[in-house]
Structures are given as structure tokens and as C-alpha cells.
């Protein structure tokens, strides 16, 4: 029994992974529009003509109205924090933001905390999750005004939107 | 309801961390015991419904390996994903349809097989939230807690008090996982921070466990037992995904409860319910659940915990068994609440029995920030 990992009185523990390969999730073209918007430092949301709600990042369907959200709206890149958390101090290899280790890339220093937040951008009705940067963790509060922190040279990728920072 | 349906037997495991039983043996034992508790044979079952998730079981179509254990050999069988209360819902509908009379409902998870918190990451939107990478179920719960606490001036002490109530209740329950009879508010508040304000003792533990119950039509229930526990009302409701949802209230739970109350003829839940067993995966959810169930006004959940109203000896006991903070074998947790509520009605709750329970509520949930909820109103012969 080469696979037996540990012997116990009544059961054995057999290690097994479930590597069923990569998935190819079908994304809406909306995401393409969204990242193109990011390249121009614009936040594009989907607008529902039924209930008037604006969702950022855009989503194709409105559950309330059960219809396609076929219109777009550019919302402000300023918004309000609706809730936040402060993580314990970061270590290398603990978190992946946009597929990258923020400690390794230098976005966050080792030992610093990360502040995931929900932001309601002016003109939107959704919880946009991102991280709050360039702030004293003690000063963070619900209702805090923030703006998008754009990458220096936007590439037309999700990473163009690095996070938000206080206004 | 077009047909009366009752719970006539049940069993659950001694939930624990890393149980020394295989999944099949654990499930077999609770099913065998539930049949014994009802005093019926496997041959008398018309249908078997189970609940689990393939990710937590670590295999696809995860019920195929369990048909022997659950007593479904050469019988009608089906499985639902997620919480056991949804399996109960399904079994109830099969009996209401008139096609079956006796059902066994089973639910289980062995959290030690694969970390359930790791699985919840894969419930997030793969195109955006997963790529951003900052969210998981605990982080989302912390965001929800923060939002709720800020809106209604709820303190971390209130969360700790809710945790202490449930964890000390669990100490009386032989099936519960956490055994901390002397836990204090200070101990909860100094336990490890996962995502502020969520601390270890404000989260449900990762448990291995299973449960099973037997459901029967009125005619069969009366033949099987003198103490049937009737299903008087049911309701279920699902909220939108995180991004487009008000997470500071449990709207879908409120709607599920209203549906169930209407069916059961409950107008004043606080005075008409004798006990409630709810699936609070995090301490702040317990306060939010009080409000969604209409046990108090919006934002007043903290008052019930401050005044001790929901203690086992309080006016409206909630989770005398210890709730999900006492044990959380994920997919079984809601169905365990139904069993605990039924035990209270039948006077079988031993050291944590609430006196004179005639009508009880049980709650199951699934999804990030309790996106999906189911409610059962149960009554005894006297209700
Ligand atoms: Zn709409």
C-alpha cells in the first residue's frame, strides 16, 4: 500500500488529489468591454432598464427583472466604502491578488495588513470588491471616500484597477 | 398542505474533528440508527434522498458509493447538493405528491477530508472575484459582520456573547463537537483573528458528521409512532449573488420564514414558537437571524442576546443544542437543526431539553453570507 499516508486504529488516511484539469469558463463579452474601459481609466457598469440598477463590474442579467441588462453606464471612479476588513499582517505566499503575490510584487510590504473593501462607486448600486491602499488602517471607516488607484500604464487588463485609495 | 407529513425517527453522529470512521461507515451508522429509532425496516422505505456536495466528498456523483450505506439498494434514490434541509424539502415533496409514503433523508460532510473554507472560494465568480483573489467565505462574513455592526451599533462583545451562549449550550449536547463549558466572553474575544472582527470562536468548527431522519405520510406516521413530529410549514428562498445583494440583512431568510409562518398559521413568532434551532455559521449571523425570523425588530438582535432572552432558560430559546457553532458538518448542519427541533418537541433532548415545547422552528442555509435559506416549522400532537 504505497499510498497509505498514516496508520490509525480504525481507519487509514489515503492521500488523493483531484486534478481534473483546467476549466474554460465562458465569460461574457461584457468583461472585455469592462477591461477596455479600464485602459481608458473608465469604470463601465451594466444598466438595467427595468429597475435602473447599475452593476460594476458589469453583469449580463438582472435577477430582479429577469432580463438582459443591455445598456452600459460609465460610473464615477470615486465612491464610498460600504464595509471593510483588516487582515492579519501579510507574509509571502499568503495571498494572491490577480494571480500575483502582492508581497512578492511589492504592492504590499511584508508585515503590512491588507484591507479588502466593498466600494459603492458613485452612480452604481453594487458591492465592488477590491483592496484599499495608501491608508493608515486605523483611519479606515465605513463611509470613507475613495478613488480608483490606476496602474501607471494601463494595459487593458483587470490589473489596471490596482485598488482604491482615500480621496 | 395537501397531505400531512411527519418526522417519525432520526439519528446523528457524535460530530467531531477527524472522526475515525470512513464516510460510508459514518453514514451507515446514522441511517441504521434512524430506522431503529423509527422502528421500521429498510424494506419499508419508498425513497431515499441524500445531501452533500461533490467538492466536499472529493468525488463526482458522490452518492453512487453511498447507496448501500443509506439503505437505497435497489430503491428510488436521489441526491441534492448543499444543505440537508433542501434534501428534506425534496423528500417532503415526494410524499406530498402521493407517489411515496416513507422516505429516509440523509446528509453528511467530513470536513477533515478537504477544508470546506477552501471549497467556498470556488463559489465565487471566476471572471472577477476569483481573479481579484481577496474574498473567501470568512472574508465575506467579516465584511457582512462589519456592515451589520456599523449599521446597528453592534459591538464585538455582542458577537462574543452569542458565541458563548451557543458554545456553552453545546457542552450539554453529547453529539456536539466543541466542548467548552466554561468559555467566556473574554476567551472568545481573545481567540485568533481570522478576518477582523471574525475570531476563531465566532466561527463554526470544521466537523466530521452525519445525520438521517425518517419522514412519513400521515397514515404511515400514525402506524409507526405515537409521537409524530408534524411538518406544519416550510419556506425556502435564495438571494442574489454577493455583488448585487444587500448583505447587511438576511432578506432571503426573512422571506423563507414568512412563507413558512403563513403555511403554519404563525402570526407572532416570538410568542408562538417555543424554541428555534438555527444554522449560524458565524456569531454575527445569529443576531441577524433573530431579526430575519421576526423574533425582534430590525437591528434589535443584540437586545435579545444582552437580555438572555435566547438562552436555554430564556423566553425564546435559540440553539439549545449549541447550533452550528457547536458542530458544523457542513451539509448535515441544517438537517441536524431539524432533528434537534424534533427532539425538543418529543422531549428527547436530555440535558438541554427546553420545557413544554409544542412548536419549533428549524433553519438551514448554504452559500456565502447565507445566500440561500430554508425554514421548517414543526409541531407535536398537541400543537
Ligand atoms: Zn433590473
XYZ file of C-alpha atoms and ligand atoms in Angstrom:
551
model
C 0.000 0.000 0.000
C 2.339 2.657 -1.236
C -0.290 5.348 -0.909
C -1.031 4.936 2.773
C -0.145 8.190 4.452
C -0.895 7.446 8.056
C -1.972 4.369 10.033
C -4.674 4.828 12.660
C -6.528 2.374 14.920
C -9.697 2.163 12.831
C -9.132 3.999 9.555
C -6.286 4.722 7.216
C -5.673 8.044 5.555
C -5.048 7.840 1.836
C -3.910 10.986 0.126
C -5.532 11.798 -3.166
C -5.713 14.893 -5.310
C -8.465 15.739 -7.713
C -6.664 17.088 -10.727
C -9.330 17.098 -13.357
C -7.564 19.686 -15.494
C -8.350 23.284 -16.362
C -11.782 24.713 -16.836
C -12.615 27.044 -19.689
C -15.172 29.352 -18.151
C -17.219 31.198 -20.713
C -17.089 34.874 -19.956
C -19.476 37.485 -21.237
C -18.129 39.972 -23.780
C -19.021 42.473 -21.104
C -15.768 41.703 -19.324
C -13.917 42.639 -22.485
C -15.776 45.946 -22.592
C -15.001 46.417 -18.918
C -11.239 45.940 -19.270
C -11.179 48.112 -22.394
C -12.788 50.778 -20.234
C -10.113 50.276 -17.578
C -7.440 51.030 -20.200
C -9.052 54.455 -20.620
C -9.400 54.785 -16.834
C -13.158 54.422 -17.059
C -15.404 52.204 -14.952
C -18.130 50.649 -17.044
C -21.205 49.197 -15.382
C -24.236 47.430 -16.792
C -27.521 49.313 -16.542
C -30.884 47.600 -16.195
C -33.660 49.496 -17.960
C -36.173 47.592 -15.815
C -35.110 48.645 -12.322
C -32.479 51.263 -13.116
C -29.722 49.470 -11.200
C -26.096 49.811 -12.275
C -23.713 46.923 -11.513
C -19.894 47.234 -11.550
C -18.119 45.191 -12.868
C -20.921 44.663 -15.383
C -23.112 41.613 -15.338
C -25.342 40.443 -18.142
C -28.526 39.580 -16.268
C -30.771 41.327 -13.787
C -32.261 38.792 -11.386
C -34.892 41.200 -10.120
C -36.321 41.971 -13.558
C -35.258 38.674 -15.107
C -33.969 40.388 -18.215
C -30.756 41.234 -20.039
C -29.005 44.353 -18.745
C -28.391 45.562 -22.264
C -27.267 49.087 -21.520
C -23.997 50.456 -20.150
C -23.247 53.325 -17.881
C -19.896 54.870 -17.041
C -19.772 55.438 -13.308
C -17.527 57.747 -11.316
C -14.135 56.431 -10.267
C -14.897 57.833 -6.845
C -17.025 56.026 -4.342
C -17.791 55.191 -0.730
C -16.578 52.291 1.391
C -19.581 50.244 2.497
C -17.588 47.722 4.526
C -14.013 46.648 5.102
C -11.831 44.151 6.900
C -8.250 44.350 8.045
C -6.257 41.140 7.627
C -3.513 39.985 9.974
C -0.007 41.093 8.790
C 0.908 39.647 5.402
C 3.540 37.081 4.651
C 4.888 35.975 1.327
C 2.750 33.315 -0.329
C -0.343 34.043 1.752
C -2.491 35.891 -0.752
C -2.884 36.031 -4.492
C -4.340 39.203 -5.959
C -4.974 38.955 -9.699
C -2.836 35.848 -9.777
C 0.158 37.613 -8.251
C 1.606 37.565 -4.768
C 1.268 41.226 -3.696
C 4.176 40.872 -1.271
C 6.431 39.490 -3.968
C 5.436 42.195 -6.460
C 5.991 44.912 -3.863
C 2.384 46.161 -3.863
C 2.220 45.304 -0.174
C 5.218 45.135 2.139
C 5.841 42.041 4.230
C 4.233 42.584 7.653
C 1.706 45.072 6.316
C -2.000 44.400 6.543
C -4.349 44.076 3.579
C -7.688 45.860 3.637
C -10.301 44.186 1.438
C -13.279 46.505 0.957
C -16.632 46.770 -0.744
C -16.966 50.072 -2.628
C -20.145 51.639 -3.927
C -18.944 53.801 -6.797
C -20.983 56.980 -7.323
C -23.674 56.141 -9.850
C -23.581 52.389 -9.141
C -25.717 50.108 -6.983
C -23.339 47.223 -6.384
C -20.718 45.939 -3.973
C -17.433 46.129 -5.897
C -14.768 44.169 -4.045
C -11.212 45.436 -4.145
C -8.415 46.422 -1.774
C -7.810 49.756 -0.077
C -4.239 51.029 -0.406
C -2.177 54.000 0.793
C -4.044 54.376 4.060
C -3.457 54.127 7.796
C -5.509 51.026 8.798
C -6.727 52.853 11.909
C -8.253 55.617 9.807
C -10.447 53.305 7.707
C -14.161 53.663 8.302
C -17.456 52.851 6.626
C -18.477 55.878 4.603
C -14.855 56.789 3.753
C -14.485 58.412 0.342
C -12.090 56.706 -2.025
C -10.967 56.815 -5.634
C -9.587 54.222 -8.027
C -5.834 53.752 -7.984
C -4.952 53.166 -11.642
C -1.898 51.339 -12.906
C 0.758 53.723 -14.247
C 0.414 52.339 -17.740
C -2.988 50.667 -18.157
C -2.807 47.584 -20.379
C -6.483 46.794 -20.783
C -6.453 44.150 -18.044
C -8.151 43.676 -14.676
C -4.851 44.649 -13.052
C -5.218 48.212 -14.427
C -7.510 48.710 -11.435
C -4.967 48.225 -8.639
C -7.327 49.102 -5.823
C -8.723 52.221 -4.231
C -7.130 54.908 -2.084
C -8.521 57.714 0.077
C -9.573 60.875 -1.765
C -50.580 21.202 2.821
C -52.450 18.636 0.753
C -51.237 15.773 2.903
C -49.888 15.781 6.445
C -46.301 14.582 6.717
C -44.369 13.798 9.904
C -40.862 13.083 11.109
C -41.001 9.663 12.745
C -37.375 8.859 13.527
C -33.859 10.279 13.407
C -30.236 9.865 14.388
C -26.989 11.785 14.229
C -23.337 11.023 14.772
C -21.080 12.330 17.510
C -19.713 15.149 15.397
C -16.015 15.696 15.856
C -12.812 16.753 14.230
C -11.289 13.996 12.090
C -13.630 11.155 13.031
C -12.046 7.704 12.931
C -14.714 6.300 10.608
C -14.934 6.170 6.855
C -17.618 8.263 5.180
C -19.564 5.085 4.332
C -19.412 3.678 7.877
C -20.380 7.024 9.413
C -23.389 7.343 7.090
C -24.382 3.689 7.547
C -24.463 4.029 11.318
C -26.796 7.069 11.358
C -29.138 5.545 8.768
C -29.333 2.236 10.633
C -29.946 4.088 13.885
C -32.638 6.335 12.361
C -34.501 3.255 11.068
C -34.169 1.687 14.511
C -35.370 4.882 16.177
C -38.467 4.851 13.955
C -38.853 1.116 14.499
C -39.056 0.309 10.796
C -37.064 -1.805 8.379
C -35.133 -0.718 5.317
C -37.689 -2.655 3.260
C -40.371 -0.164 4.331
C -38.597 2.790 2.734
C -40.053 4.024 -0.554
C -37.399 6.595 -1.359
C -34.052 7.885 -0.089
C -32.807 11.452 -0.522
C -29.280 12.468 0.448
C -27.412 15.770 0.593
C -23.737 16.564 0.242
C -21.516 18.356 -2.236
C -19.199 16.621 -4.654
C -16.367 19.009 -3.788
C -16.556 18.197 -0.095
C -16.914 14.472 -0.794
C -13.970 14.680 -3.190
C -15.685 12.773 -5.987
C -18.330 13.407 -8.591
C -21.832 11.927 -8.378
C -20.840 11.314 -4.801
C -23.983 9.414 -3.844
C -23.197 6.378 -6.007
C -20.870 4.982 -3.399
C -23.389 5.578 -0.624
C -26.452 3.717 -1.897
C -25.633 0.701 0.256
C -24.923 2.787 3.352
C -28.153 4.805 3.153
C -30.356 1.772 2.559
C -31.151 2.666 -1.051
C -30.110 -0.673 -2.531
C -32.481 -1.273 -5.492
C -34.695 1.598 -4.378
C -35.733 5.006 -5.622
C -32.892 7.368 -4.680
C -31.865 10.937 -5.407
C -29.355 13.463 -4.110
C -29.340 17.215 -3.668
C -26.289 19.422 -3.435
C -25.742 21.624 -0.387
C -27.638 21.541 2.898
C -29.695 18.619 4.193
C -32.752 20.845 4.702
C -33.035 21.005 0.906
C -32.997 17.186 0.822
C -35.792 17.225 3.405
C -37.727 19.646 1.209
C -37.323 17.284 -1.732
C -38.407 14.231 0.281
C -41.415 16.151 1.608
C -42.475 16.964 -1.945
C -42.178 13.328 -2.984
C -44.518 12.307 -0.179
C -46.892 15.220 -0.865
C -47.041 14.115 -4.495
C -48.558 10.872 -3.268
C -46.020 8.702 -5.043
C -44.165 7.703 -1.870
C -45.136 7.254 1.775
C -41.905 6.732 3.691
C -38.603 8.496 2.990
C -35.160 8.428 4.548
C -33.253 11.730 4.360
C -29.518 11.727 4.967
C -26.831 14.453 4.970
C -23.140 14.419 5.808
C -19.730 16.038 5.446
C -16.299 15.056 6.648
C -14.591 18.417 6.900
C -11.331 16.623 7.603
C -11.295 15.237 4.035
C -10.908 18.646 2.476
C -11.046 22.083 4.091
C -14.597 23.397 3.495
C -13.370 27.013 3.543
C -11.127 26.215 0.607
C -14.121 24.915 -1.340
C -16.112 28.109 -0.808
C -13.530 30.076 -2.778
C -14.811 28.216 -5.838
C -18.339 29.518 -5.327
C -17.035 32.972 -6.248
C -17.442 34.452 -9.714
C -14.453 33.072 -11.710
C -14.256 36.085 -14.024
C -13.828 38.794 -11.459
C -13.938 37.953 -7.744
C -11.683 34.908 -8.050
C -9.150 36.850 -10.086
C -9.125 39.690 -7.574
C -8.499 36.986 -5.017
C -9.267 38.861 -1.802
C -12.540 37.112 -0.942
C -13.457 33.777 0.602
C -16.354 32.807 2.862
C -14.672 34.046 6.040
C -13.595 37.374 4.499
C -17.116 37.858 3.123
C -18.609 37.025 6.531
C -16.272 39.578 8.116
C -17.393 42.230 5.628
C -21.010 41.365 6.410
C -20.366 41.467 10.156
C -18.656 44.849 9.865
C -21.506 46.280 7.819
C -24.184 44.942 10.165
C -22.327 46.034 13.311
C -21.786 49.522 11.936
C -25.392 49.938 10.858
C -26.964 48.810 14.126
C -24.237 49.742 16.658
C -23.475 46.134 17.494
C -20.225 45.523 19.380
C -17.738 42.669 19.274
C -18.961 41.802 22.788
C -22.418 41.122 21.371
C -20.905 38.667 18.895
C -18.864 37.063 21.669
C -21.977 36.758 23.869
C -23.807 34.917 21.101
C -20.819 32.588 20.688
C -20.625 31.945 24.441
C -24.338 31.111 24.603
C -24.108 28.520 21.829
C -20.759 27.026 22.795
C -21.828 26.558 26.429
C -25.106 25.012 25.224
C -23.085 22.622 23.053
C -21.287 21.355 26.152
C -24.569 19.706 27.265
C -25.113 18.082 23.878
C -23.336 14.719 23.555
C -23.374 14.970 19.734
C -21.770 18.439 19.564
C -18.152 18.924 18.584
C -16.988 21.874 20.694
C -16.733 21.018 24.380
C -16.023 24.249 26.217
C -18.482 24.507 29.147
C -16.594 27.366 30.784
C -15.923 29.501 27.716
C -16.097 33.224 28.481
C -16.660 36.418 26.500
C -13.005 37.311 27.152
C -11.830 33.958 25.803
C -13.882 34.395 22.616
C -12.590 37.935 22.189
C -9.000 36.885 22.597
C -9.221 33.864 20.271
C -7.327 34.009 16.981
C -8.393 36.680 14.494
C -9.110 35.344 11.019
C -10.521 38.460 9.418
C -11.334 41.221 11.857
C -13.886 41.110 13.553
C -14.229 37.344 12.977
C -12.316 35.286 15.507
C -11.891 31.543 15.778
C -14.558 31.068 18.463
C -17.026 33.186 16.469
C -16.783 30.685 13.589
C -18.289 27.228 13.360
C -15.724 24.444 13.795
C -14.761 22.136 10.912
C -16.523 18.893 11.808
C -16.980 15.370 10.524
C -20.581 14.258 10.952
C -23.770 12.848 9.501
C -27.463 12.623 10.302
C -30.542 10.876 8.983
C -34.261 11.201 9.520
C -37.349 9.245 8.514
C -40.304 11.079 7.021
C -43.753 9.525 6.602
C -47.220 10.344 5.312
C -49.961 10.817 7.926
C -51.332 7.281 7.605
C -47.930 5.649 7.866
C -46.707 8.058 10.568
C -49.599 7.106 12.845
C -48.811 3.427 12.354
C -45.105 3.972 13.033
C -45.160 6.162 16.145
C -47.258 7.692 18.932
C -45.064 10.778 18.788
C -45.020 12.051 15.207
C -43.494 15.493 14.679
C -45.597 17.200 12.025
C -44.223 19.499 9.363
C -46.604 22.446 9.662
C -44.870 24.943 7.430
C -41.950 25.222 5.033
C -40.292 28.040 3.140
C -37.148 28.451 1.109
C -35.643 31.421 -0.647
C -32.435 32.368 -2.421
C -30.848 35.823 -2.572
C -28.751 37.364 -5.362
C -25.007 36.839 -5.649
C -22.808 38.945 -3.381
C -22.176 41.799 -5.810
C -25.832 42.649 -6.271
C -27.069 41.979 -2.799
C -27.773 43.810 0.419
C -25.545 41.770 2.729
C -26.360 43.610 5.942
C -29.747 41.885 6.213
C -30.797 38.294 5.522
C -33.630 39.124 3.145
C -33.956 35.616 1.709
C -34.215 34.144 5.197
C -36.908 36.659 6.077
C -38.907 35.646 3.007
C -38.443 31.923 3.667
C -39.651 32.423 7.253
C -42.695 34.419 6.162
C -43.699 31.668 3.731
C -43.311 29.005 6.420
C -45.163 31.072 9.046
C -48.060 31.657 6.686
C -48.370 27.948 5.927
C -48.201 27.052 9.631
C -50.544 29.873 10.681
C -47.873 31.522 12.820
C -48.637 35.225 13.295
C -46.440 36.158 16.258
C -43.291 34.027 16.007
C -41.862 35.249 19.322
C -44.867 34.070 21.302
C -45.971 31.157 19.128
C -42.613 29.384 18.756
C -41.240 27.569 21.801
C -37.731 27.001 20.507
C -35.643 27.679 17.384
C -32.653 25.759 16.039
C -30.742 27.876 13.518
C -27.641 27.457 11.330
C -25.396 30.324 12.425
C -22.053 29.683 10.743
C -20.679 32.855 12.341
C -21.686 34.542 15.612
C -22.995 37.734 13.976
C -25.340 35.645 11.833
C -27.200 34.527 14.943
C -28.233 38.141 15.681
C -29.131 38.725 12.028
C -31.187 35.520 12.060
C -33.239 36.716 15.084
C -34.223 39.764 13.061
C -34.956 37.899 9.824
C -37.127 35.413 11.719
C -39.116 38.292 13.205
C -38.171 37.408 16.801
C -37.353 41.105 17.231
C -37.294 44.325 15.223
C -34.571 45.071 12.669
C -31.335 45.979 14.442
C -32.564 44.686 17.817
C -30.915 41.250 17.736
C -28.304 42.476 20.206
C -31.016 43.156 22.804
C -32.118 39.510 22.800
C -28.569 38.384 23.462
C -27.939 41.113 26.081
C -31.098 40.219 27.995
C -30.516 36.479 27.792
C -33.871 36.045 26.011
C -32.479 33.337 23.719
C -30.659 31.349 26.389
C -31.891 27.840 27.054
C -33.791 29.134 30.087
C -34.866 32.346 28.353
C -38.227 33.356 26.959
C -37.326 32.353 23.376
C -34.559 29.730 23.442
C -32.427 29.625 20.282
C -29.968 26.788 19.663
C -30.208 24.939 22.987
C -28.190 22.231 21.179
C -25.309 24.637 20.537
C -26.166 25.321 16.899
C -23.585 25.409 14.138
C -21.033 26.986 16.487
C -21.258 23.723 18.437
C -20.672 21.477 15.397
C -20.682 22.090 11.657
C -20.518 19.031 9.419
C -21.385 21.423 6.566
C -24.112 19.680 4.522
C -25.588 17.990 7.612
C -25.813 21.126 9.751
C -29.315 22.279 8.707
C -30.798 18.779 8.903
C -29.277 18.399 12.379
C -31.213 21.543 13.348
C -34.443 19.845 12.200
C -33.577 16.781 14.279
C -32.748 18.921 17.309
C -36.075 20.773 16.945
C -37.906 17.426 16.677
C -36.073 16.157 19.776
C -37.287 19.198 21.707
C -40.889 18.502 20.668
C -40.646 14.842 21.644
C -38.931 15.650 24.934
C -35.825 13.698 23.956
C -33.256 16.473 24.339
C -31.952 15.259 27.712
C -29.652 17.754 29.422
C -30.611 20.590 27.085
C -34.362 19.986 26.969
C -36.499 23.142 26.945
C -39.728 22.571 28.943
C -43.100 22.249 27.152
C -42.061 22.577 23.524
C -45.052 22.278 21.221
C -43.893 24.204 18.208
C -40.335 24.620 16.974
C -38.513 26.252 14.085
C -35.503 24.805 12.259
C -33.262 26.656 9.797
C -30.728 25.546 7.210
C -28.570 27.717 4.971
C -25.946 27.482 2.264
C -23.721 29.836 0.311
C -21.530 32.814 1.052
C -23.142 35.172 3.596
C -26.126 32.774 3.917
C -27.289 33.338 0.354
C -29.837 30.526 0.464
C -32.157 29.604 3.331
C -34.798 27.026 4.249
C -37.212 27.069 7.184
C -39.266 24.267 8.716
C -41.987 24.782 11.331
C -42.553 21.621 13.334
C -45.344 20.744 15.735
C -46.197 17.887 18.051
C -49.536 16.208 18.525
C -50.619 18.922 20.913
C -49.779 21.959 18.809
Zn -33.448 45.143 -13.208
